[in-house]
XYZ file of N, CA and C in Angstrom:
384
model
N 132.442 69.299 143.898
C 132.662 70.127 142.714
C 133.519 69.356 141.718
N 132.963 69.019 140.509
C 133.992 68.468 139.587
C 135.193 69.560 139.276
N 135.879 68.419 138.049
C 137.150 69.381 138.068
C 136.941 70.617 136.636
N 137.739 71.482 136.204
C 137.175 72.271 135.135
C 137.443 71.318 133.826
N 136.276 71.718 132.697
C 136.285 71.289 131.525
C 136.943 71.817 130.208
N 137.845 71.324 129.502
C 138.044 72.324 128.352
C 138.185 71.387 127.200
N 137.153 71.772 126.100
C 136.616 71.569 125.299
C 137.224 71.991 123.738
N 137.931 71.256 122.997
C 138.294 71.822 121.750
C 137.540 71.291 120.669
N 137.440 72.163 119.680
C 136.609 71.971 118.724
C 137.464 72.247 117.119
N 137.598 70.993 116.242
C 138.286 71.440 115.072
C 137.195 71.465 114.159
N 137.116 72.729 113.158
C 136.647 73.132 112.194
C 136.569 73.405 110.818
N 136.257 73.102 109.959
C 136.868 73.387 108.699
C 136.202 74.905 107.624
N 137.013 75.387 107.508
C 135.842 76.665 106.668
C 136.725 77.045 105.303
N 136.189 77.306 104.301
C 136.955 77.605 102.931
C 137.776 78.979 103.740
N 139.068 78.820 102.861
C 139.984 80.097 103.090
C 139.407 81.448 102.654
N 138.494 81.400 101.694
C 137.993 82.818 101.360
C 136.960 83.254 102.829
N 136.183 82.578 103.659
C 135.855 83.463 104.353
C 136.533 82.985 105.634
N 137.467 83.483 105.605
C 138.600 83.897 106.926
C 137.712 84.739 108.146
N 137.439 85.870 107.426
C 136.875 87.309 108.184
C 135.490 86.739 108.777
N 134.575 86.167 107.968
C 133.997 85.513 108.515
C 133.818 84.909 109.737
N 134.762 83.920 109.589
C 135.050 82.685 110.571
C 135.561 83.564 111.672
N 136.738 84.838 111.697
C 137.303 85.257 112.874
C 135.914 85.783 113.576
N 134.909 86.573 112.908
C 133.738 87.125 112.994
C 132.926 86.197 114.216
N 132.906 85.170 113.508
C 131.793 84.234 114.018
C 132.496 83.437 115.324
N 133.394 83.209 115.868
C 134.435 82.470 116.877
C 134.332 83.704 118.131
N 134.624 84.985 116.922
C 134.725 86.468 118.547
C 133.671 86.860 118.923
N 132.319 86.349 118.008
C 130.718 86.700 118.856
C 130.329 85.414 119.708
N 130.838 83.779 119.362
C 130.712 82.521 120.271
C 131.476 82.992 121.664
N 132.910 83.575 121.824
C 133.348 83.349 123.267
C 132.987 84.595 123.347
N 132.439 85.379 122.958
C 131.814 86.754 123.949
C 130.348 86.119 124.541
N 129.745 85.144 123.822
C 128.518 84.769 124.338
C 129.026 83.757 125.632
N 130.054 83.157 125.435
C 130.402 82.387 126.232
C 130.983 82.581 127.368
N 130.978 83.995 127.499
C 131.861 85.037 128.539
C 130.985 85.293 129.347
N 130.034 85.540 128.605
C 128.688 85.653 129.639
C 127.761 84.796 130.717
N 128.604 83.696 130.682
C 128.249 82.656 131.229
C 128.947 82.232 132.772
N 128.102 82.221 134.066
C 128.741 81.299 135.317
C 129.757 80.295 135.058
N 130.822 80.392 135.394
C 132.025 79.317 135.255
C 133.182 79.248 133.998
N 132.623 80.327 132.865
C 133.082 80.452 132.396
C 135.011 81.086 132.406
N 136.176 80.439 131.928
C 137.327 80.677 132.312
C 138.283 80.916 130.875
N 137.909 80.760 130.132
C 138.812 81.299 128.934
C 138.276 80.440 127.618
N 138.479 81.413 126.944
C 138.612 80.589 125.205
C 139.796 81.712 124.126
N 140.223 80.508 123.131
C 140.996 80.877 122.180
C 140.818 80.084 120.913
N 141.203 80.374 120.003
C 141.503 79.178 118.283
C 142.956 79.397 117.928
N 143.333 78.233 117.290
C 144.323 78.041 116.635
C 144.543 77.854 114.972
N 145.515 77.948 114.574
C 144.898 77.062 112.855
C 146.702 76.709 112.825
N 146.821 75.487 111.802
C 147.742 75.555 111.370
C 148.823 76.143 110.787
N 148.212 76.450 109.915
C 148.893 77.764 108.951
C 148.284 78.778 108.548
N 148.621 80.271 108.094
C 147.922 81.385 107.537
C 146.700 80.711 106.263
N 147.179 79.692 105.749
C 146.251 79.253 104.669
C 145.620 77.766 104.686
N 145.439 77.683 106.271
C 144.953 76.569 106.092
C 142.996 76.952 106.314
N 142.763 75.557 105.883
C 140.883 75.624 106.359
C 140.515 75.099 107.485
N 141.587 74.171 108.437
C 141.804 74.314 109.449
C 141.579 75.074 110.708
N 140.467 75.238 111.663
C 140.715 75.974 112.593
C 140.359 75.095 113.745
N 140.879 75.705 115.044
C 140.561 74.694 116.180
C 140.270 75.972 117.690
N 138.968 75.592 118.058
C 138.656 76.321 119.130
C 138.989 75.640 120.228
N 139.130 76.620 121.726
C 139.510 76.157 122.668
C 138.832 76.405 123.600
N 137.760 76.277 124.765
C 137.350 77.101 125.487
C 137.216 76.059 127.105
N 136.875 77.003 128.195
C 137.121 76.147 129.649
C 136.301 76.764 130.476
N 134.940 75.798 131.141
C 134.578 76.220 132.062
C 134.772 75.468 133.492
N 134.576 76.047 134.214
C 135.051 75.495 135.651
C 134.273 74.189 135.944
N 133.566 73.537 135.181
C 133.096 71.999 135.810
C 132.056 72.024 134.366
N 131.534 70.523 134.846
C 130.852 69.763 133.541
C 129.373 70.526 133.662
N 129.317 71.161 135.172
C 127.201 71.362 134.646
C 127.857 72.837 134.158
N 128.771 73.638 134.462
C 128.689 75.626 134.067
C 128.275 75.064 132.627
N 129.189 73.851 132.112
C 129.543 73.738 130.578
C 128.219 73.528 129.965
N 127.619 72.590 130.833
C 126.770 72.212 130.057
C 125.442 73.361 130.135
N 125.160 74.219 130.832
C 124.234 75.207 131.221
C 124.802 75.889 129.559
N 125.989 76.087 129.086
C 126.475 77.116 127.776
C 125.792 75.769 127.055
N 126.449 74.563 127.014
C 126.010 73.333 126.098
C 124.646 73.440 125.316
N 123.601 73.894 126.359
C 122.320 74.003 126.518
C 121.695 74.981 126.006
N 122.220 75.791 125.739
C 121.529 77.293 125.731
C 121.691 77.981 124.710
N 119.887 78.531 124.384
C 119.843 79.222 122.946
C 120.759 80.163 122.851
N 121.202 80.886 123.135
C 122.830 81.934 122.991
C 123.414 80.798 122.061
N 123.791 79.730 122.639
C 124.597 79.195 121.508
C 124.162 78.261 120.734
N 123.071 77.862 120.655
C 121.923 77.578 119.465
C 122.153 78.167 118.514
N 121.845 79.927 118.697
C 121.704 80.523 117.500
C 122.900 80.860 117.059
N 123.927 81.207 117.837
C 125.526 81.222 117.065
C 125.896 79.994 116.611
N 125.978 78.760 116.784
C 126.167 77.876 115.998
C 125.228 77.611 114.496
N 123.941 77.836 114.925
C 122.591 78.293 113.746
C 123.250 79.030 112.712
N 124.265 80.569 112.916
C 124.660 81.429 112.346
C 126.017 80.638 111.609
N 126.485 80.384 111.918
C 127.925 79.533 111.576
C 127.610 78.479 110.202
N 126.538 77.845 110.605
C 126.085 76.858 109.770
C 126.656 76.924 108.513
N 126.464 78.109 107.268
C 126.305 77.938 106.004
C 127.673 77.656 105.554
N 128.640 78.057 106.651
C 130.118 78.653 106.636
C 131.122 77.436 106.958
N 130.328 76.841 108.110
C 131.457 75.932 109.107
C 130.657 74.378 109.185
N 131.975 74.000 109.094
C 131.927 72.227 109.050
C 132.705 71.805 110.436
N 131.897 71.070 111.096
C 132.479 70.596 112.272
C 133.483 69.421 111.910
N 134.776 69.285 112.482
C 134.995 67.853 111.805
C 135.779 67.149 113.647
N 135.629 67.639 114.534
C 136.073 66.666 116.286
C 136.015 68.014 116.957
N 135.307 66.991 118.073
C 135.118 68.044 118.947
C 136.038 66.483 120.280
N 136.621 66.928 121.129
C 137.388 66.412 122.850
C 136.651 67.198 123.718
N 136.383 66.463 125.229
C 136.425 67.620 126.192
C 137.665 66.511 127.115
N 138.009 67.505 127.910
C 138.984 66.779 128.796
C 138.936 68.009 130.332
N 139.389 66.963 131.040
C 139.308 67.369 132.308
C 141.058 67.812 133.312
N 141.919 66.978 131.984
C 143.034 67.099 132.740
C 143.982 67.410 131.609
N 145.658 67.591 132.386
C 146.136 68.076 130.974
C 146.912 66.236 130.310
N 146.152 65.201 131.174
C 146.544 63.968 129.870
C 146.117 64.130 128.627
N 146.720 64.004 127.876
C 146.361 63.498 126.414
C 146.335 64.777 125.535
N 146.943 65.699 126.149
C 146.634 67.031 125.009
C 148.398 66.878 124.189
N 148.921 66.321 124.950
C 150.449 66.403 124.749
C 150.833 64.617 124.173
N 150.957 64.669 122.903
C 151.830 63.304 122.773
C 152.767 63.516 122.931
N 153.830 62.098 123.295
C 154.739 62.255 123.428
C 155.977 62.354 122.160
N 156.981 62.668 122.656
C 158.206 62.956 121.414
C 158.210 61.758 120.532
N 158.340 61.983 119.490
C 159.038 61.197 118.683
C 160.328 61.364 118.343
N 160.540 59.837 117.598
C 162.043 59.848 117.921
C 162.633 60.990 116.960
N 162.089 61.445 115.830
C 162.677 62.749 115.159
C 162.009 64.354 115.700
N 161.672 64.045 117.016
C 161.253 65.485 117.711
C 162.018 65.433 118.468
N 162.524 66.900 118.891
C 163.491 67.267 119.581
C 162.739 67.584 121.051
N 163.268 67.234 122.384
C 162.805 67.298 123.171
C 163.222 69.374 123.939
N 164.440 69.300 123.382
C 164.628 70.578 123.929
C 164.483 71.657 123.447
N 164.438 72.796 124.222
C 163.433 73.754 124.193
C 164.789 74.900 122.990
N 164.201 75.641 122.503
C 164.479 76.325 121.571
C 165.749 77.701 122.372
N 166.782 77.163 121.888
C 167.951 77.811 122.925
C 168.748 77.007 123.959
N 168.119 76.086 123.714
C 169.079 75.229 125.035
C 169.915 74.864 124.203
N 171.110 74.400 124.865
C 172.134 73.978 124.783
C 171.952 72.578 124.892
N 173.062 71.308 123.781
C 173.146 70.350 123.864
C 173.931 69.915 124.642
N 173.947 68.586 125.347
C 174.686 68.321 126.073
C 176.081 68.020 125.912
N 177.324 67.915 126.624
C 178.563 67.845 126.191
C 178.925 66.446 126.100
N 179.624 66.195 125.248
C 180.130 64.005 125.244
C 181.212 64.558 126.012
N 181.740 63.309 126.173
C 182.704 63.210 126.379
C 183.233 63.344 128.254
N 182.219 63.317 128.623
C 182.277 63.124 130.718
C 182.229 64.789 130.760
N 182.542 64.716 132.174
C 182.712 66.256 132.838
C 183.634 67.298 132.754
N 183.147 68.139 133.137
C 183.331 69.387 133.137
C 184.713 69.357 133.760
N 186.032 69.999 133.825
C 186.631 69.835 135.294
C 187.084 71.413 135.258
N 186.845 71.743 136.440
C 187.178 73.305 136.818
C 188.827 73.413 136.890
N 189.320 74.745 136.619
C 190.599 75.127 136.595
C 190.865 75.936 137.805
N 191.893 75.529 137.950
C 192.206 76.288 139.222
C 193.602 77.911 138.989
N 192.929 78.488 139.827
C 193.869 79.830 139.243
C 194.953 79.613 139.692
């Protein structure tokens, strides 16, 4: 059994049809729901106003994927998309390498609430 596939897809669509695009993404992973091996999908976008969008979806190995890959269900929803949507990269990946670059030196590695570390050596406990 291979390992599961997940597949992102970035898109570009004018900001006026938003409704559209949400339209056309929530009838693709309902078709895609319907499918053996199928394990989740979602989109992202940058910002409220960007043309930017990026789909996400995962099936449990390379043939479930490719059985959806294959198949008029998503022939004709991509067919439907057409007048609207510009493909601009599609990845598939099998593992979680490469979804994550690493920090740069002006990215902060810690998590939102942590505490920085203290200079200056240790801690020393007081005694009552």
């Amino acid at each position: 059994m291979s390992d599961p596939v997940t597949v992102t897809i970035a898109r570009r669509v004018s900001v006026e049809r938003r409704d559209e695009m949400v339209a056309w993404m929530q009838a693709g992973i309902r078709l895609a729901s319907e499918f053996p091996g199928f394990l989740g999908a979602g989109w992202v976008r940058p910002s409220p106003d960007s043309d930017q969008w990026h789909l996400l979806y995962r099936f449990d190995s390379h043939e479930t994927l490719g059985r959806w890959d294959n198949s008029r269900q998503r022939g004709w929803w991509l067919g439907a998309g057409e007048p609207f949507v510009e493909e601009t990269r599609i990845e598939r990946r099998t593992g979680i390498e490469g979804w994550f670059a690493p920090p740069t030196p002006t990215t902060s590695s810690r998590s939102p609430g942590s505490r920085r570390p203290r200079r200056g050596g240790s801690r020393r406990s007081r005694s009552s």
